[in-house]
Short mmCIF file of C-alpha atoms and ligand atoms in Angstrom, two decimals:
data_model
loop_
_atom_site.label_atom_id
_atom_site.label_comp_id
_atom_site.label_asym_id
_atom_site.label_seq_id
_atom_site.Cartn_x
_atom_site.Cartn_y
_atom_site.Cartn_z
CA MET I 63 116.57 99.21 102.67
CA ASN I 64 112.85 98.99 101.82
CA ILE I 65 111.25 102.35 102.62
CA MET I 66 107.63 103.47 102.37
CA ILE I 67 107.02 107.19 101.82
CA THR I 68 103.47 108.29 102.51
CA GLY I 69 102.66 111.41 100.49
CA GLY I 70 105.70 110.64 98.31
CA CYS I 71 104.16 112.21 95.20
CA GLY I 72 103.73 115.60 96.89
CA TYR I 73 106.06 118.58 96.70
CA ILE I 74 108.49 117.57 99.45
CA GLY I 75 107.83 113.81 99.23
CA SER I 76 108.94 113.63 95.60
CA HIS I 77 112.26 115.28 96.49
CA VAL I 78 112.70 112.92 99.46
CA THR I 79 112.02 109.99 97.10
CA ILE I 80 114.82 111.20 94.81
CA SER I 81 117.31 111.56 97.69
CA LEU I 82 116.56 108.12 99.13
CA GLU I 83 116.50 106.37 95.75
CA LYS I 84 119.88 107.91 94.92
CA LEU I 85 121.29 106.19 98.00
CA GLY I 86 120.15 102.81 96.67
CA HIS I 87 117.02 102.29 98.78
CA ASN I 88 113.89 100.55 97.40
CA ILE I 89 111.03 103.03 97.54
CA THR I 90 107.29 102.43 97.82
CA ILE I 91 105.19 105.58 97.56
CA TYR I 92 101.79 105.48 99.26
CA ASP I 93 99.68 108.46 98.15
CA ASN I 94 95.99 109.07 97.48
CA PHE I 95 96.79 111.88 94.98
CA SER I 96 94.43 114.26 96.78
CA ASN I 97 97.01 117.03 96.42
CA SER I 98 99.26 115.71 93.67
CA ASN I 99 98.94 114.71 90.08
CA LYS I 100 99.59 111.29 88.58
CA ASP I 101 101.98 113.07 86.16
CA GLN I 102 104.31 113.08 89.13
CA ILE I 103 104.93 109.38 88.48
CA LYS I 104 106.32 110.12 85.00
CA ARG I 105 108.43 112.95 86.40
CA LEU I 106 109.92 110.79 89.16
CA ASP I 107 110.56 107.93 86.75
CA LEU I 108 112.55 110.31 84.54
CA ILE I 109 114.89 111.13 87.41
CA CYS I 110 115.11 107.85 89.32
CA THR I 111 117.13 104.97 87.89
CA SER I 112 115.45 102.14 89.83
CA ASN I 113 111.75 101.17 89.88
CA ILE I 114 109.57 103.03 92.34
CA ASP I 115 106.36 101.28 93.47
CA TYR I 116 103.35 103.59 93.46
CA ILE I 117 100.32 102.69 95.59
CA CYS I 118 97.24 104.86 95.19
CA ALA I 119 95.48 104.57 98.56
CA ASP I 120 94.56 106.52 101.67
CA ILE I 121 96.46 106.45 104.96
CA THR I 122 93.16 106.19 106.85
CA ASP I 123 92.82 102.70 105.30
CA THR I 124 94.73 100.63 107.89
CA LYS I 125 94.09 97.33 106.13
CA SER I 126 95.58 98.55 102.87
CA LEU I 127 98.60 99.94 104.74
CA LYS I 128 99.17 96.60 106.48
CA ASN I 129 99.06 94.74 103.17
CA ILE I 130 101.60 97.05 101.58
CA LEU I 131 103.92 97.04 104.61
CA LYS I 132 103.95 93.23 104.53
CA ASP I 133 104.05 92.74 100.73
CA LYS I 134 106.92 95.18 100.22
CA LYS I 135 108.78 94.05 103.37
CA ILE I 136 109.03 97.66 104.50
CA GLU I 137 111.67 98.42 107.14
CA SER I 138 111.22 102.19 107.65
CA VAL I 139 108.49 104.73 106.96
CA VAL I 140 108.77 108.42 106.07
CA HIS I 141 105.34 109.86 106.86
CA MET I 142 104.63 112.96 104.80
CA ALA I 143 100.98 112.45 103.75
CA GLY I 144 98.71 115.11 105.14
CA LEU I 145 96.83 118.30 104.41
CA LYS I 146 98.90 121.48 104.66
CA TYR I 147 96.96 124.67 103.94
CA VAL I 148 96.55 126.90 106.98
CA GLY I 149 93.50 128.83 105.70
CA ASP I 150 91.80 125.62 104.63
CA SER I 151 92.43 124.04 108.04
CA GLU I 152 90.49 126.85 109.74
CA SER I 153 87.45 126.41 107.48
CA ASP I 154 87.52 122.59 107.40
CA PRO I 155 89.06 121.37 110.68
CA ILE I 156 87.40 117.94 110.50
CA SER I 157 89.23 117.02 107.29
CA TYR I 158 92.51 118.20 108.80
CA TYR I 159 92.07 116.19 112.00
CA GLU I 160 90.90 113.17 110.01
CA ASN I 161 93.81 113.19 107.53
CA ASN I 162 96.62 114.40 109.73
CA VAL I 163 95.74 112.92 113.13
CA SER I 164 93.45 109.91 112.43
CA GLY I 165 95.51 109.12 109.31
CA THR I 166 98.67 108.97 111.40
CA ILE I 167 97.00 106.76 114.03
CA SER I 168 95.93 104.42 111.25
CA LEU I 169 99.54 104.27 109.99
CA LEU I 170 100.91 103.66 113.50
CA LYS I 171 98.44 100.81 114.05
CA ALA I 172 99.49 99.18 110.79
CA MET I 173 103.21 99.65 111.54
CA ASN I 174 102.82 98.31 115.10
CA GLU I 175 101.00 95.19 113.91
CA CYS I 176 103.68 94.58 111.28
CA GLU I 177 106.46 95.20 113.85
CA ILE I 178 107.88 98.10 111.83
CA LYS I 179 109.00 100.73 114.30
CA ASN I 180 111.26 103.14 112.40
CA LEU I 181 109.55 106.39 111.50
CA VAL I 182 110.44 109.86 110.21
CA PHE I 183 107.53 112.28 110.52
CA SER I 184 107.00 115.59 108.67
CA SER I 185 106.26 118.12 111.37
CA SER I 186 106.57 121.88 111.08
CA ALA I 187 108.09 124.90 112.79
CA THR I 188 104.50 126.11 113.00
CA VAL I 189 104.23 124.03 116.24
CA TYR I 190 106.24 126.77 118.02
CA GLY I 191 103.72 129.57 117.41
CA GLU I 192 104.83 133.11 118.34
CA PRO I 193 108.61 132.95 119.06
CA GLU I 194 109.69 133.83 122.62
CA TYR I 195 113.33 134.07 121.48
CA LEU I 196 115.41 133.67 118.33
CA PRO I 197 116.87 131.51 116.92
CA ILE I 198 114.25 128.91 117.84
CA ASP I 199 115.70 125.70 119.26
CA GLU I 200 113.84 122.44 119.85
CA ASN I 201 113.32 123.26 123.57
CA HIS I 202 111.26 126.33 122.67
CA SER I 203 107.68 126.09 123.98
CA THR I 204 105.00 124.89 121.55
CA SER I 205 101.79 126.83 121.02
CA PRO I 206 100.54 126.58 117.43
CA ILE I 207 98.06 129.22 116.32
CA SER I 208 96.23 127.33 113.58
CA VAL I 209 94.25 124.11 113.27
CA TYR I 210 96.93 122.87 110.87
CA GLY I 211 99.65 123.57 113.45
CA ARG I 212 97.67 121.83 116.17
CA THR I 213 97.30 118.69 114.05
CA LYS I 214 101.13 118.57 113.82
CA LEU I 215 101.57 119.05 117.56
CA TYR I 216 98.94 116.40 118.41
CA VAL I 217 100.79 113.92 116.23
CA GLU I 218 104.12 114.80 117.85
CA ASN I 219 102.54 114.15 121.27
CA ILE I 220 101.05 110.84 120.15
CA LEU I 221 104.49 109.79 118.89
CA LYS I 222 106.07 110.81 122.20
CA ASP I 223 103.56 108.64 124.13
CA LEU I 224 104.13 105.77 121.73
CA SER I 225 107.87 105.96 122.21
CA LEU I 226 107.43 106.04 126.01
CA SER I 227 105.17 102.99 125.88
CA ASP I 228 107.53 100.89 123.72
CA PRO I 229 111.30 101.45 123.64
CA ASP I 230 111.60 99.58 120.33
CA TRP I 231 110.22 102.55 118.42
CA SER I 232 112.66 104.87 116.75
CA ILE I 233 111.14 108.18 115.67
CA ILE I 234 112.27 111.56 114.38
CA CYS I 235 109.86 114.48 114.07
CA LEU I 236 111.37 116.91 111.57
CA ARG I 237 110.23 120.47 112.20
CA TYR I 238 110.63 122.13 108.82
CA PHE I 239 110.99 125.87 108.64
CA ASN I 240 110.01 127.30 105.20
CA PRO I 241 110.64 124.85 102.34
CA ALA I 242 111.20 126.48 98.94
CA GLY I 243 112.76 125.85 95.54
CA ALA I 244 112.78 122.83 93.24
CA HIS I 245 114.90 119.93 92.00
CA HIS I 246 117.78 121.05 89.74
CA SER I 247 116.45 118.88 86.85
CA GLY I 248 113.49 121.23 86.40
CA PHE I 249 111.14 118.19 86.41
CA ILE I 250 109.97 118.34 90.03
CA GLY I 251 108.79 121.33 92.04
CA GLU I 252 105.88 122.84 93.92
CA GLU I 253 102.55 122.91 92.12
CA ILE I 254 100.84 126.27 92.37
CA THR I 255 97.18 125.79 93.28
CA SER I 256 94.34 128.12 94.20
CA LYS I 257 95.03 127.22 97.85
CA SER I 258 98.72 128.21 97.74
CA GLU I 259 99.24 131.12 100.15
CA ASN I 260 102.98 130.86 100.86
CA LEU I 261 105.38 133.50 99.60
CA PHE I 262 107.27 131.47 96.95
CA PRO I 263 104.23 130.04 95.10
CA THR I 264 102.53 133.44 95.34
CA ILE I 265 105.54 135.09 93.70
CA GLY I 266 105.29 132.30 91.10
CA LYS I 267 101.71 133.37 90.41
CA VAL I 268 102.85 136.97 89.86
CA LEU I 269 105.73 135.93 87.60
CA SER I 270 103.42 133.81 85.47
CA GLY I 271 100.79 136.55 85.26
CA ILE I 272 98.10 134.67 87.24
CA THR I 273 98.14 137.46 89.84
CA PRO I 274 98.92 141.08 88.84
CA SER I 275 100.94 141.95 91.94
CA LEU I 276 102.21 140.59 95.23
CA LYS I 277 100.67 141.75 98.49
CA VAL I 278 103.44 142.24 101.05
CA TYR I 279 101.76 141.60 104.39
CA GLY I 280 103.00 144.28 106.81
CA ARG I 281 105.73 146.93 106.50
CA ASP I 282 106.21 147.89 110.16
CA TYR I 283 107.64 144.74 111.71
CA GLN I 284 110.66 145.20 113.97
CA THR I 285 112.99 143.92 111.23
CA HIS I 286 115.73 145.67 109.21
CA ASP I 287 113.34 146.58 106.37
CA GLY I 288 109.98 146.31 108.17
CA THR I 289 108.87 143.10 106.38
CA GLY I 290 108.53 139.59 107.83
CA ILE I 291 111.60 137.37 108.14
CA ARG I 292 111.57 133.59 107.60
CA ASP I 293 114.08 130.78 107.45
CA TYR I 294 113.65 129.54 103.84
CA ILE I 295 115.25 126.18 103.20
CA HIS I 296 115.91 124.59 99.81
CA VAL I 297 113.72 121.50 99.33
CA SER I 298 116.78 119.50 98.18
CA ASP I 299 118.60 120.31 101.45
CA LEU I 300 115.43 119.33 103.29
CA SER I 301 115.23 116.00 101.46
CA GLU I 302 118.86 115.21 102.24
CA GLY I 303 117.98 115.83 105.90
CA HIS I 304 115.31 113.12 105.57
CA ALA I 305 117.81 110.66 104.11
CA MET I 306 120.07 111.24 107.12
CA SER I 307 117.10 110.89 109.48
CA VAL I 308 116.18 107.51 107.97
CA GLU I 309 119.75 106.41 108.57
CA TYR I 310 119.54 107.65 112.17
CA VAL I 311 116.27 105.89 113.05
CA ASN I 312 117.72 102.65 111.77
CA ASN I 313 120.60 102.84 114.18
CA ASN I 314 119.06 104.46 117.27
CA LYS I 315 115.97 104.04 119.46
CA GLY I 316 113.76 106.67 121.10
CA ILE I 317 112.29 109.92 119.80
CA GLU I 318 113.85 113.23 118.72
CA ASN I 319 112.36 116.52 117.50
CA ILE I 320 114.76 118.16 115.04
CA ASN I 321 114.61 121.57 113.32
CA LEU I 322 115.43 121.67 109.62
CA GLY I 323 116.24 125.19 108.48
CA ARG I 324 119.25 127.23 107.37
CA GLY I 325 119.55 129.03 110.68
CA HIS I 326 119.26 132.35 108.88
CA GLY I 327 116.27 134.45 107.87
CA TYR I 328 115.42 136.57 104.83
CA SER I 329 112.84 139.34 104.63
CA VAL I 330 110.01 139.45 102.08
CA LEU I 331 111.76 142.32 100.27
CA GLU I 332 115.00 140.31 100.08
CA VAL I 333 113.14 137.40 98.52
CA ILE I 334 111.56 139.73 95.95
CA LYS I 335 115.00 141.21 95.16
CA SER I 336 116.55 137.78 94.65
CA PHE I 337 113.74 136.74 92.27
CA GLU I 338 114.10 140.00 90.32
CA LYS I 339 117.85 139.44 89.95
CA ILE I 340 117.41 135.86 88.76
CA THR I 341 114.42 136.27 86.46
CA LYS I 342 115.40 139.76 85.25
CA LYS I 343 111.72 140.62 85.69
CA LYS I 344 110.15 143.30 87.85
CA ILE I 345 107.87 141.89 90.53
CA PRO I 346 105.08 144.41 91.14
CA TYR I 347 104.14 144.53 94.81
CA GLU I 348 102.04 146.61 97.18
CA PHE I 349 102.03 146.76 100.96
CA ALA I 350 98.93 145.31 102.63
CA GLU I 351 97.64 144.79 106.18
CA PHE I 352 99.31 142.17 108.40
CA ARG I 353 98.06 138.66 107.64
CA SER I 354 96.16 137.23 110.57
CA GLY I 355 98.32 134.75 112.53
CA ASP I 356 101.58 136.07 111.03
CA ILE I 357 104.67 136.61 113.14
CA SER I 358 107.49 139.09 112.64
CA SER I 359 110.56 136.83 112.48
CA SER I 360 111.22 133.13 112.64
CA PHE I 361 114.47 131.27 112.11
CA ALA I 362 115.93 128.07 113.42
CA ASP I 363 118.72 127.05 115.71
CA VAL I 364 120.07 124.16 113.65
CA THR I 365 122.71 122.92 116.12
CA LYS I 366 120.81 119.73 116.91
CA ALA I 367 120.45 118.67 113.25
CA LYS I 368 124.19 119.09 112.82
CA GLN I 369 125.03 117.22 116.03
CA ILE I 370 122.58 114.35 115.69
CA LEU I 371 122.27 113.88 111.93
CA GLY I 372 125.50 115.49 110.72
CA TRP I 373 123.27 117.56 108.43
CA ILE I 374 123.59 121.17 107.36
CA ALA I 375 121.83 123.13 104.58
CA THR I 376 124.21 124.20 101.81
CA ARG I 377 121.97 125.97 99.27
CA ASP I 378 121.15 129.69 99.61
CA LEU I 379 118.23 131.97 98.74
CA ASP I 380 119.42 132.53 95.15
CA ASP I 381 119.56 128.73 94.65
CA MET I 382 115.95 128.48 95.85
CA CYS I 383 114.70 131.25 93.53
CA LYS I 384 116.75 129.99 90.57
CA SER I 385 115.52 126.40 90.86
CA MET I 386 111.88 127.43 91.32
CA TRP I 387 112.10 129.69 88.27
CA TYR I 388 113.78 126.94 86.21
CA TYR I 389 111.02 124.48 87.21
CA ASP I 390 108.29 126.96 86.30
CA GLN I 391 109.88 127.44 82.85
CA ASN I 392 110.65 123.78 82.24
CA LYS I 393 107.87 121.77 83.89
CA ASP I 394 105.58 121.41 80.87
CA SER I 395 108.36 120.70 78.37
CA ILE I 396 108.63 117.01 79.27
CA PHE I 397 105.11 116.06 78.11
P1 NAD M 89 101.84 118.16 99.47
O1 NAD M 89 100.40 118.45 99.64
O2 NAD M 89 102.52 118.61 98.23
O3 NAD M 89 102.10 116.58 99.62
C1 NAD M 89 101.34 115.78 100.47
C2 NAD M 89 101.00 114.49 99.73
O4 NAD M 89 100.23 113.67 100.59
C3 NAD M 89 100.19 114.73 98.47
O5 NAD M 89 100.73 114.02 97.38
C4 NAD M 89 98.79 114.19 98.83
O6 NAD M 89 98.13 113.66 97.70
C5 NAD M 89 99.13 113.14 99.87
N1 NAD M 89 98.05 112.90 100.83
C6 NAD M 89 97.35 113.82 101.55
N2 NAD M 89 96.46 113.20 102.34
C7 NAD M 89 96.62 111.85 102.14
C8 NAD M 89 95.98 110.70 102.67
N3 NAD M 89 94.98 110.79 103.55
N4 NAD M 89 96.40 109.49 102.23
C9 NAD M 89 97.39 109.35 101.32
N5 NAD M 89 98.02 110.43 100.78
C10 NAD M 89 97.64 111.67 101.19
O7 NAD M 89 102.59 118.74 100.76
P2 NAD M 89 104.15 119.00 100.98
O8 NAD M 89 104.40 120.43 100.87
O9 NAD M 89 104.93 118.06 100.16
O10 NAD M 89 104.25 118.61 102.52
C11 NAD M 89 104.56 117.29 102.93
C12 NAD M 89 104.39 117.19 104.43
O11 NAD M 89 105.24 118.17 105.04
C13 NAD M 89 102.98 117.49 104.93
O12 NAD M 89 102.71 116.62 106.01
C14 NAD M 89 103.06 118.92 105.40
O13 NAD M 89 102.14 119.20 106.41
C15 NAD M 89 104.49 119.00 105.92
N6 NAD M 89 105.05 120.37 105.89
C16 NAD M 89 105.04 121.07 104.73
C17 NAD M 89 105.55 122.38 104.71
C18 NAD M 89 105.52 123.20 103.44
O14 NAD M 89 105.75 124.41 103.52
N7 NAD M 89 105.30 122.62 102.27
C19 NAD M 89 106.07 122.94 105.88
C20 NAD M 89 106.09 122.18 107.03
C21 NAD M 89 105.57 120.87 107.03
C1 UD1 M 90 102.92 129.85 106.69
C2 UD1 M 90 101.89 129.37 107.71
C3 UD1 M 90 102.55 128.34 108.62
C4 UD1 M 90 103.16 127.19 107.77
C5 UD1 M 90 104.16 127.78 106.76
C6 UD1 M 90 104.81 126.74 105.86
C7 UD1 M 90 100.34 131.27 108.06
C8 UD1 M 90 99.90 132.33 109.01
N1 UD1 M 90 101.39 130.53 108.48
O1 UD1 M 90 103.95 130.39 107.39
O2 UD1 M 90 101.61 127.80 109.51
O3 UD1 M 90 103.85 126.28 108.60
O4 UD1 M 90 103.45 128.74 105.95
O5 UD1 M 90 103.84 126.11 105.06
O6 UD1 M 90 99.76 131.07 107.01
N2 UD1 M 90 103.95 136.91 102.57
C9 UD1 M 90 103.60 138.05 101.89
N3 UD1 M 90 102.74 137.93 100.84
C10 UD1 M 90 102.21 136.73 100.44
C11 UD1 M 90 102.59 135.55 101.15
C12 UD1 M 90 103.45 135.69 102.22
O7 UD1 M 90 104.05 139.15 102.22
O8 UD1 M 90 101.42 136.69 99.50
C13 UD1 M 90 104.90 137.03 103.69
C14 UD1 M 90 104.34 136.59 105.03
O9 UD1 M 90 103.69 137.63 105.67
C15 UD1 M 90 105.63 136.12 105.75
C16 UD1 M 90 106.50 135.58 104.61
O10 UD1 M 90 106.00 136.17 103.42
O11 UD1 M 90 106.28 137.23 106.32
C17 UD1 M 90 106.45 134.07 104.48
O12 UD1 M 90 105.09 133.65 104.38
P1 UD1 M 90 104.69 132.13 104.10
O13 UD1 M 90 105.47 131.62 102.94
O14 UD1 M 90 103.21 132.06 104.02
O15 UD1 M 90 105.22 131.33 105.38
P2 UD1 M 90 104.90 131.53 106.95
O16 UD1 M 90 104.26 132.84 107.19
O17 UD1 M 90 106.15 131.26 107.68
#
């Protein structure tokens, strides 16, 4: 099948590219490289056996999208391009609405005009906001607490309206919990930038000496060790979930929201412990105030992913820490 992956050179997109290419699909990546490096092309080409087409363009450019969709005879789209930093979204909401919401509308217009109606969209568990119960299933209410989260929910609602207006569309919104880890080759992983605020890249900064110690946000949560609990999911499991979603949208119509997580949470202290075991390094940390907008615990009910996609995550926390550490050690050795 001919598949276009918007944002395919990013952290998750590059792993999704690998999973889909492995299954024999022809991949076109559409990325403006605003949050990825062109080195990513060399890295992907080292892992993939067939030719990937790389298009450097912006999703807000509907005309360019239409040309590519037609030229490459695209049959399905995995839409991952977007801006993702929560702090950044609060200080620059216009860019977030423009990229994430207007960019998606531009893509939908292009797809509609080209009669391509199979779509897998990267949403986020952040659409749920403060959990009312755990584990969180897809029927949980949605009330995102950041601009970033609201851009994801607006897009989900647009997709719902689109699906209601035209039964030929087939759409899955994947609500990722906390993606972590790297490809086992050590060639592909998450780039640590000055905007990275998530736990795994921040631990990466401490391990590589960029930051002297980790701030653990909050020690008095109602959890077994007082620190926040999240459902970390290995990026390779996540990408396999996308491959199964592409398969599903090609054989079914309508729209589904599906959680992708492990269905199990780990605390911040457990993540630190796992990294210390794997790297045999001490991770200095200090307790700090709660981070604004943080919640105590979040983990997924993954029944629907298993029922609808036949997907289940198989890699555990140690696998995530090990692969991230291997990538951090190995990533510069290929150039
Ligand atoms: P990323 O920033 O690594 O990748 C996004 C890619 O999209 C980058 O290569 C960037 O250059 C490209 N891009 C951004 N705006 C674009 C535009 N206007 N036109 C063309 N390309 C554009 O992010 P990621 O971590 O790989 O996340 C992928 C998707 O998954 C995003 O939509 C993100 O919101 C969503 N998501 C990520 C997480 C996470 O923790 N990483 C969690 C939930 C959801
Ligand atoms: C964050 C975002 C969320 C986004 C998700 C995945 C906030 C408030 N929420 O969620 O919208 O969907 O990333 O991209 O930013 N922690 C520390 N020290 C750190 C970093 C994190 O103790 O330096 C703790 C946090 O308090 C939390 C856990 O580690 O308990 C995980 O944090 P993080 O990786 O940022 O993910 P989320 O909080 O789930």
